[in-house]
PDB file of C-alpha atoms in Angstrom:
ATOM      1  CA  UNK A   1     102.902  78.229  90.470  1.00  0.00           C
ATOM      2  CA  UNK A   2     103.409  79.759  87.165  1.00  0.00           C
ATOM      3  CA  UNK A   3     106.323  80.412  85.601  1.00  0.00           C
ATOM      4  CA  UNK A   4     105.778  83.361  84.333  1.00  0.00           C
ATOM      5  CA  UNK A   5     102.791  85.620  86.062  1.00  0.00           C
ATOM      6  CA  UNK A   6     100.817  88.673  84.984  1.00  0.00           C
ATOM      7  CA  UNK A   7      97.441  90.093  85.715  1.00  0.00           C
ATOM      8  CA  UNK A   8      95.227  89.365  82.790  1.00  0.00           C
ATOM      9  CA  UNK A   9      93.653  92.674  83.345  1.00  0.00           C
ATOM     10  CA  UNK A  10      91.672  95.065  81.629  1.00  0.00           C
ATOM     11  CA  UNK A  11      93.555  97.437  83.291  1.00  0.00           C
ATOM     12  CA  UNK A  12      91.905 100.830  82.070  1.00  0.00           C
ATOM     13  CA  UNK A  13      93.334 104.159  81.987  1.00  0.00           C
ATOM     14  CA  UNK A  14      92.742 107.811  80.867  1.00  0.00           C
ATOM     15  CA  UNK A  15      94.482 109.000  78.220  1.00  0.00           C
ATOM     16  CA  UNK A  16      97.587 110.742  78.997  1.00  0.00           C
ATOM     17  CA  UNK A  17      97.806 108.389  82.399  1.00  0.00           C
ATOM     18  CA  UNK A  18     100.534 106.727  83.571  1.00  0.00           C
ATOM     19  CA  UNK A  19     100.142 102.840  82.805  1.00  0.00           C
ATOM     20  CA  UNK A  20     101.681 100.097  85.046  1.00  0.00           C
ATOM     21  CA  UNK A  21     102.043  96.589  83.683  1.00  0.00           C
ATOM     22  CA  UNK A  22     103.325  93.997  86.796  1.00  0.00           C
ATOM     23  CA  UNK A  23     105.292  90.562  85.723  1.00  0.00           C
ATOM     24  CA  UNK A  24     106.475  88.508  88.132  1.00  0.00           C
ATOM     25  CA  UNK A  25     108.470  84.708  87.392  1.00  0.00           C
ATOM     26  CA  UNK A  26     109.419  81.727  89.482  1.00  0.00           C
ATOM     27  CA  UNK A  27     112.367  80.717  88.117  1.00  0.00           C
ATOM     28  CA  UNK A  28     115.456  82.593  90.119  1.00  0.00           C
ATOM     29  CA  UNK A  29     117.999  81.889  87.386  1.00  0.00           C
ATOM     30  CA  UNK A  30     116.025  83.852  84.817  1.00  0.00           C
ATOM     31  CA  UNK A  31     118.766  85.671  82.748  1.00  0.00           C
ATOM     32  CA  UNK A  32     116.520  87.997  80.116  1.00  0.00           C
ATOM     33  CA  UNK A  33     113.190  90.028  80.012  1.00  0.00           C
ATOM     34  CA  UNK A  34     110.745  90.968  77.448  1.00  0.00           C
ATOM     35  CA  UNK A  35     107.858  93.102  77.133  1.00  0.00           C
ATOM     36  CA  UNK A  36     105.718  92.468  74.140  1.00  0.00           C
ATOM     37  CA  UNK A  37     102.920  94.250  72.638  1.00  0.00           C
ATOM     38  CA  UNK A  38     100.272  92.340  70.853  1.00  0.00           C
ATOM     39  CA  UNK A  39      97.409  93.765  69.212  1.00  0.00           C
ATOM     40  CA  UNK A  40      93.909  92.150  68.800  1.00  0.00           C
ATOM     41  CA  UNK A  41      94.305  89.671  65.819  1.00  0.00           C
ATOM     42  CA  UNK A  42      98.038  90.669  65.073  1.00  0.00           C
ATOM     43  CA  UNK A  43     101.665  88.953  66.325  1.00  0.00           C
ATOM     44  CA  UNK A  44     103.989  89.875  69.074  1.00  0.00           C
ATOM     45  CA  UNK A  45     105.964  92.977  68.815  1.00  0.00           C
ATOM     46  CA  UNK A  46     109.327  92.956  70.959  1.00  0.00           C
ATOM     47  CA  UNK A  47     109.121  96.672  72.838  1.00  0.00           C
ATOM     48  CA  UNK A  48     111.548  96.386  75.343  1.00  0.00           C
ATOM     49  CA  UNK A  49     113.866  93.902  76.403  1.00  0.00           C
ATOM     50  CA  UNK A  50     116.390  94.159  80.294  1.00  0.00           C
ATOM     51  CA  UNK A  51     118.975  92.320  81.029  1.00  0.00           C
ATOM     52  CA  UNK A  52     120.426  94.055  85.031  1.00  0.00           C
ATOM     53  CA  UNK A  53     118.631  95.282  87.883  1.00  0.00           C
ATOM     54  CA  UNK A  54     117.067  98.551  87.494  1.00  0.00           C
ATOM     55  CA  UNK A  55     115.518 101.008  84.960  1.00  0.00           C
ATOM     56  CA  UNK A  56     115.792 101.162  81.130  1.00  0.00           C
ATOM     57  CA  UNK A  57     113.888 104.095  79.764  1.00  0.00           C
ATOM     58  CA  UNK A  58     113.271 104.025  75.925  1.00  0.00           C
ATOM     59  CA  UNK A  59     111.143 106.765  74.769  1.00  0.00           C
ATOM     60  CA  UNK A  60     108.031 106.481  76.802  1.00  0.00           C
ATOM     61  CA  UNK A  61     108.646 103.325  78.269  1.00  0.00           C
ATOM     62  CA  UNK A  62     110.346 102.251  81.248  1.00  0.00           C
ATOM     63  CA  UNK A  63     111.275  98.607  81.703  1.00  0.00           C
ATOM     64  CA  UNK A  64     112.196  98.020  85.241  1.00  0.00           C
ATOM     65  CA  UNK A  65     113.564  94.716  86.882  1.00  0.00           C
ATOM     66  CA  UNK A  66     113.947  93.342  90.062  1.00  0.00           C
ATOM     67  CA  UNK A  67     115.817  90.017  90.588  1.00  0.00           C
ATOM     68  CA  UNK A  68     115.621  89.711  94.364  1.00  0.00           C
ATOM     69  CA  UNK A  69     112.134  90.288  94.283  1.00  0.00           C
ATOM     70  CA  UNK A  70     111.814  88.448  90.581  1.00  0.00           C
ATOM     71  CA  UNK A  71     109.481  91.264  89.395  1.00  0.00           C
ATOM     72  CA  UNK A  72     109.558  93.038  86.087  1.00  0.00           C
ATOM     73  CA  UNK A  73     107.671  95.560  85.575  1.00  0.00           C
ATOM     74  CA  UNK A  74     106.836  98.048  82.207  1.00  0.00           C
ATOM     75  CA  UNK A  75     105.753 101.943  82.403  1.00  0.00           C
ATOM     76  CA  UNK A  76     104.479 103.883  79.596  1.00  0.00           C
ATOM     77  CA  UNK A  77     103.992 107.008  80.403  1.00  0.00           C
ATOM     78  CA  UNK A  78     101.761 109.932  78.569  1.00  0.00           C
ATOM     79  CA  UNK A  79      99.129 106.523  77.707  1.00  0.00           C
ATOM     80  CA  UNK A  80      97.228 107.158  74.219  1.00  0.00           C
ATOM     81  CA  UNK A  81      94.891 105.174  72.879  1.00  0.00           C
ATOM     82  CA  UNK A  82      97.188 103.705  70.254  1.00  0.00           C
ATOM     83  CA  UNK A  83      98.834 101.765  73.466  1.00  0.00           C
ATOM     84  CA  UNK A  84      95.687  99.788  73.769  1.00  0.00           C
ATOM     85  CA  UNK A  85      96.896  96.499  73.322  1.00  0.00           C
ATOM     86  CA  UNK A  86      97.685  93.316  75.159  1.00  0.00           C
ATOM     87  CA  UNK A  87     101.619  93.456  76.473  1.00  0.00           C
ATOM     88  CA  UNK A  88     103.120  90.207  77.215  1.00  0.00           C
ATOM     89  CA  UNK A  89     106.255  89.348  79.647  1.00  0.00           C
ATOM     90  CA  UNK A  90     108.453  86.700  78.803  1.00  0.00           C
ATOM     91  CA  UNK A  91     111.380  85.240  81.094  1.00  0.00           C
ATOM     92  CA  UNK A  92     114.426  83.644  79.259  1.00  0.00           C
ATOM     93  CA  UNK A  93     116.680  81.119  81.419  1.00  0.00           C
ATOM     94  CA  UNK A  94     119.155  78.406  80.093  1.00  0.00           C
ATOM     95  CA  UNK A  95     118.188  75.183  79.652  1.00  0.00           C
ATOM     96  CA  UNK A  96     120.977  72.525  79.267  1.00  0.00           C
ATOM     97  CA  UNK A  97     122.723  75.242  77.221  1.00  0.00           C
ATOM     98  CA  UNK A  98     119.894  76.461  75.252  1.00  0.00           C
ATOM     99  CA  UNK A  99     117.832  79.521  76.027  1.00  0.00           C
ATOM    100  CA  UNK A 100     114.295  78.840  76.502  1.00  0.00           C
ATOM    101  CA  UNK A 101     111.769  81.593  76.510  1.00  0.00           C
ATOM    102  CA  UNK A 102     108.591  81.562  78.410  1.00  0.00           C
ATOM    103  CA  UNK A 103     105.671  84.033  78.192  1.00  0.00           C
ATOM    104  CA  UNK A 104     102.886  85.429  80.146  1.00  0.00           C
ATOM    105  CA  UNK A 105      99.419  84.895  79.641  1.00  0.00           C
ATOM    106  CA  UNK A 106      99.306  89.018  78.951  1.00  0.00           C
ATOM    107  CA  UNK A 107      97.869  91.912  80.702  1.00  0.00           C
ATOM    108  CA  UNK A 108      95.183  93.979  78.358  1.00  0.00           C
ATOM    109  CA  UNK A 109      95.648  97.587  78.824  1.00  0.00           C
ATOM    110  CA  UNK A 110      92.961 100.198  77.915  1.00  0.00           C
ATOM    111  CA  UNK A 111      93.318 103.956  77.289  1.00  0.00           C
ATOM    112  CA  UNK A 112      90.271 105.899  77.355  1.00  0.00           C
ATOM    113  CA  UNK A 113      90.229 108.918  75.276  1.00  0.00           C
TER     114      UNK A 113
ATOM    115  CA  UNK B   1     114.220  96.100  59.358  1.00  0.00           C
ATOM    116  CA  UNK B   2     114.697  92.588  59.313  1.00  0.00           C
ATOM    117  CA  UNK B   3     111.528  90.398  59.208  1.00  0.00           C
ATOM    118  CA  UNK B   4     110.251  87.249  59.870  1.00  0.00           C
ATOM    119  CA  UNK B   5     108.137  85.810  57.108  1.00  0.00           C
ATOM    120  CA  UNK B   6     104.748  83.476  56.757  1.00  0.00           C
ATOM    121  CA  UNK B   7     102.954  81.832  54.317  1.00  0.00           C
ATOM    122  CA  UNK B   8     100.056  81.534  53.988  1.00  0.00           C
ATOM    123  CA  UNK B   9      98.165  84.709  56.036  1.00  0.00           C
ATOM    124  CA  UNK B  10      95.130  81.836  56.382  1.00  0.00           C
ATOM    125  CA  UNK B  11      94.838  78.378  55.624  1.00  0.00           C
ATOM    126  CA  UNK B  12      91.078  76.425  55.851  1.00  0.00           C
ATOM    127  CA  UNK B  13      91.669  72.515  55.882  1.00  0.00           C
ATOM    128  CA  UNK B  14      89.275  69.908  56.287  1.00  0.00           C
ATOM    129  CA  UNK B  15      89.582  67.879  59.471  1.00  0.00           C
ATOM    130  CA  UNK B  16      91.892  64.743  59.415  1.00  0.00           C
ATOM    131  CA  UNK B  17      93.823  66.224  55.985  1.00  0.00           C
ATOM    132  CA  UNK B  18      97.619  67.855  56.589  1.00  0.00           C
ATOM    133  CA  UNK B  19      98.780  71.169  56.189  1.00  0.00           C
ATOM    134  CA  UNK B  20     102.528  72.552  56.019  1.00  0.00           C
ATOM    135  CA  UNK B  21     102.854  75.911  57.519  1.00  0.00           C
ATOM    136  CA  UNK B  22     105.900  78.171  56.104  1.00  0.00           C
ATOM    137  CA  UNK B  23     108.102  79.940  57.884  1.00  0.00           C
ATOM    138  CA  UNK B  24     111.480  82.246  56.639  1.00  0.00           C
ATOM    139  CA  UNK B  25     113.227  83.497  59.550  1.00  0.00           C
ATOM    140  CA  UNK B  26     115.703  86.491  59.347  1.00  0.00           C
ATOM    141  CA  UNK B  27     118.764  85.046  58.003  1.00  0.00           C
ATOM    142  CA  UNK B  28     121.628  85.196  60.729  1.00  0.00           C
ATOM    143  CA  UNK B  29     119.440  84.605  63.354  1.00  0.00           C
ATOM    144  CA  UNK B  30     120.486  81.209  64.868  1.00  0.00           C
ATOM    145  CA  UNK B  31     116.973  80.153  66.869  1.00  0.00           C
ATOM    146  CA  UNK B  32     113.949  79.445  65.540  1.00  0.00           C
ATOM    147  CA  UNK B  33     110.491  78.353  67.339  1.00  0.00           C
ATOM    148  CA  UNK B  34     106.941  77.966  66.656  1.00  0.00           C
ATOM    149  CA  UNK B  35     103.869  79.109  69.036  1.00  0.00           C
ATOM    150  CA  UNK B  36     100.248  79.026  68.322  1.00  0.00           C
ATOM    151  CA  UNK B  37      97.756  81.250  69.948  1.00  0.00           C
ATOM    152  CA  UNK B  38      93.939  79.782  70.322  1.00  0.00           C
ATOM    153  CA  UNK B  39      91.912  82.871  69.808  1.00  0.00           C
ATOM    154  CA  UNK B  40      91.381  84.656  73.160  1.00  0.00           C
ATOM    155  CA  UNK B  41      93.965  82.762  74.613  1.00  0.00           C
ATOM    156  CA  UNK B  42      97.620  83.085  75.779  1.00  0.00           C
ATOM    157  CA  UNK B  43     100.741  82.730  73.060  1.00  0.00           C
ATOM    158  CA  UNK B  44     101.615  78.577  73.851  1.00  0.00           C
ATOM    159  CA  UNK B  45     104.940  77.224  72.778  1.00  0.00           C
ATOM    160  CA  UNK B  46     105.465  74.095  70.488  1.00  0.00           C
ATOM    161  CA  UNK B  47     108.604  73.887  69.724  1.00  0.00           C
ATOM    162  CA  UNK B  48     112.218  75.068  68.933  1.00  0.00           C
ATOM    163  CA  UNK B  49     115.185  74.398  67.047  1.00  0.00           C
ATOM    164  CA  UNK B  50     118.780  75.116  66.687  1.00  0.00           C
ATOM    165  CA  UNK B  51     121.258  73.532  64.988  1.00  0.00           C
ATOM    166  CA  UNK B  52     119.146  71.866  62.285  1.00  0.00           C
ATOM    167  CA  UNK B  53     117.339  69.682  65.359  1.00  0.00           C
ATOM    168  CA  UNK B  54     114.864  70.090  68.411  1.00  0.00           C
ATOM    169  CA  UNK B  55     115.875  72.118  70.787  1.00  0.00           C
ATOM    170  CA  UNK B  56     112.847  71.492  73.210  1.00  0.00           C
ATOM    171  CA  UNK B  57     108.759  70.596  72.580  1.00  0.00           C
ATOM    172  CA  UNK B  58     106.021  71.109  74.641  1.00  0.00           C
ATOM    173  CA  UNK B  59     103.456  68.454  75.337  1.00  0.00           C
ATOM    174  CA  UNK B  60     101.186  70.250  72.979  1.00  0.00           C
ATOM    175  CA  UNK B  61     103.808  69.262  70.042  1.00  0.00           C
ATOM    176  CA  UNK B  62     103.274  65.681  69.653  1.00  0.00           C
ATOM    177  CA  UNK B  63     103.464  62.815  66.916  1.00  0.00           C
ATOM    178  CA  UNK B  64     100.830  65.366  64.929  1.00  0.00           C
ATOM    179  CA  UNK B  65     103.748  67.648  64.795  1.00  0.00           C
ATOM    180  CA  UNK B  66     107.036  68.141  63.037  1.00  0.00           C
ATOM    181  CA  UNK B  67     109.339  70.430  61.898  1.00  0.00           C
ATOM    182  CA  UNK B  68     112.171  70.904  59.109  1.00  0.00           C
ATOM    183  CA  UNK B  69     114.713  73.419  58.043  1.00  0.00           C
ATOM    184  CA  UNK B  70     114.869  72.123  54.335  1.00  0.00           C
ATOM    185  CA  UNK B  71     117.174  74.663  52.872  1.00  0.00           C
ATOM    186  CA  UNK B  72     119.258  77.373  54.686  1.00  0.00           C
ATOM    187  CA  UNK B  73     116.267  79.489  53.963  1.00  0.00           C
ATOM    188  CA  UNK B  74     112.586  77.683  55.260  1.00  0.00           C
ATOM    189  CA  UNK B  75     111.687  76.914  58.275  1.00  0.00           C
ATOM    190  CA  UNK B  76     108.211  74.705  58.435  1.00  0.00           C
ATOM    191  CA  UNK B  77     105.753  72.959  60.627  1.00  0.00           C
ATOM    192  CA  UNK B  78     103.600  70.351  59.668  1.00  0.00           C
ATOM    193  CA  UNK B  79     100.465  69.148  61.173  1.00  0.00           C
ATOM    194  CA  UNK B  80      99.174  65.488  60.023  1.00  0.00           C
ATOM    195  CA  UNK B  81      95.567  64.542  60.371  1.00  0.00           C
ATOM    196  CA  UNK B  82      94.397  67.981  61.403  1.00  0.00           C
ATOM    197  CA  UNK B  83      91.697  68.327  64.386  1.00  0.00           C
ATOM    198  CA  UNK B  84      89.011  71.318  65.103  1.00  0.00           C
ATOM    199  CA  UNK B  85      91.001  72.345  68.030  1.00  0.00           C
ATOM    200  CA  UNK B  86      94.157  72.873  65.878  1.00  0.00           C
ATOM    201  CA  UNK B  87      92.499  75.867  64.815  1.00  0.00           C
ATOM    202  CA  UNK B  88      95.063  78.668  66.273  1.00  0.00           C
ATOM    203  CA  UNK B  89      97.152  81.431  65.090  1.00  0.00           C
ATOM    204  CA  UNK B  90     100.405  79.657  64.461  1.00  0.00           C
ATOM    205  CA  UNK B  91     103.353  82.180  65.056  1.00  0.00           C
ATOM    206  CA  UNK B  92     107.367  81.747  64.118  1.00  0.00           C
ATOM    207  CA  UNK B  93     109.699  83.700  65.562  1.00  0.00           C
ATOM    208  CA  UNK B  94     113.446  83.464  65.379  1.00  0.00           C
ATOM    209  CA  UNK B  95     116.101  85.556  67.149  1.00  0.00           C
ATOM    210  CA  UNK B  96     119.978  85.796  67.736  1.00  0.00           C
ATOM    211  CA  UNK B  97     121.665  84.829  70.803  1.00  0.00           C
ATOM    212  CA  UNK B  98     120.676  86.692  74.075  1.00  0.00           C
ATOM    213  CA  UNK B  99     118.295  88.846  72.492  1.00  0.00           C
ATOM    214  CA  UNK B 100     114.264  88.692  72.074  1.00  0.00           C
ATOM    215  CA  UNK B 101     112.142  87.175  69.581  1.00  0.00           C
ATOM    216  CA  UNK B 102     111.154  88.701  66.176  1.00  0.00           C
ATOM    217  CA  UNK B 103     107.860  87.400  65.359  1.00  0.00           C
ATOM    218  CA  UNK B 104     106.202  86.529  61.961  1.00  0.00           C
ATOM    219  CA  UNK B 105     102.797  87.993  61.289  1.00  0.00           C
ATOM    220  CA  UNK B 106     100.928  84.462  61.712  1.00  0.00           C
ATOM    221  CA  UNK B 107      99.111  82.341  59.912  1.00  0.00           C
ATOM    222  CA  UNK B 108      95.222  81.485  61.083  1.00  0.00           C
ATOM    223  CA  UNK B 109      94.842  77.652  60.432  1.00  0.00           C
ATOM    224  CA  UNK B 110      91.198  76.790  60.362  1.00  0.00           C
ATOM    225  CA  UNK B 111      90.201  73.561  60.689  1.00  0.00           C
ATOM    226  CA  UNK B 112      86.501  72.776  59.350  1.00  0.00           C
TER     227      UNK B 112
END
């Protein structure tokens, strides 16, 4: 199983949609949660990171997480084509007292004008 | 805002020769890692450090590979003997304590 799982998409949706990126990890001790946005050809860009069970709304974006169910999930509401991009999850736990991250392989998202 | 900084943007090497890939991470950020990204393909970790040593490698970062911290400043990677396949986007990120990563903005390695 992987440790860190996403759909590798295209997911595709109309501008102005509601877009829902899943994440889901195997490791239960998993501490801290990331949402990245990478454009084609360009770095990772940290978006929006949870820490607790629930929501975390920051501007159009809603992180949610779900420990029991070891699901994170990202919402970005209003989609515009800008938002095309590939968003990566990534799953910190401790590792003999350091912090090791792991990401996703990335879910490319697609707004359609 | 705080970056993370690389040089070169793009590096061309000839197979089998070393390069030295540089890396200044945001200064009181304690963490400091390297991933590459084969075009098309996911972000893979190499390697991080803390403290001035290795933290953790991947099997990807192997005798090929090293790292240094030189000054309080640089933070490199080095690839000896350099093979087709190490042809990547090689990425450094650093970050304080509990939160996420601050990424450079890459540097393409192509191997010829």
């Amino acid at each position: 199983q992987k440790e860190v799982e996403q759909n590798s998409g295209p997911l595709s949706v109309p501008e102005g949609a509601i877009a829902s990126l899943n994440c889901t990890y195997s490791d239960r001790v998993s501490q801290s949660f990331f949402w990245y946005r990478q454009y084609s050809g360009k770095s990772p860009e940290l978006i929006m990171s949870i820490y607790s069970n629930g929501d975390k709304e920051d501007g159009r974006f809603t992180a949610q997480l779900n420990k029991a169910s070891q699901y994170v999930s990202l919402l970005i509401r209003d989609s515009q084509p800008s938002d095309s991009a590939t968003y990566l999850c990534a799953v910190t736990r401790n590792s003999g007292g350091y912090q090791k991250v792991t990401f996703g392989t990335g879910t490319k998202l697609q707004v359609i004008p | 805002e705080p970056e993370v900084t690389q040089t070169p943007s793009h590096q061309v090497t000839q197979m089998g020769q070393e390069v030295i890939l540089r890396c200044v991470p945001i200064s009181n950020h304690l963490y400091f890692y390297w991933y590459r990204q084969i075009l098309g393909q996911k972000v893979e970790f190499l390697v991080s450090f803390y403290n001035n040593e290795i933290s953790e490698k991947s099997e990807i970062f192997d005798d090929q590979f090293s790292v240094e911290r030189p000054d309080g400043s640089n933070f490199t990677l080095k690839i000896r003997s350099t093979k087709l396949e190490d042809s990547a986007m090689y990425f450094c990120a650093s970050r304080a304590a509990n939160y996420g990563y601050t990424f450079g903005s890459g540097t393409r390695l192509t191997v010829v």
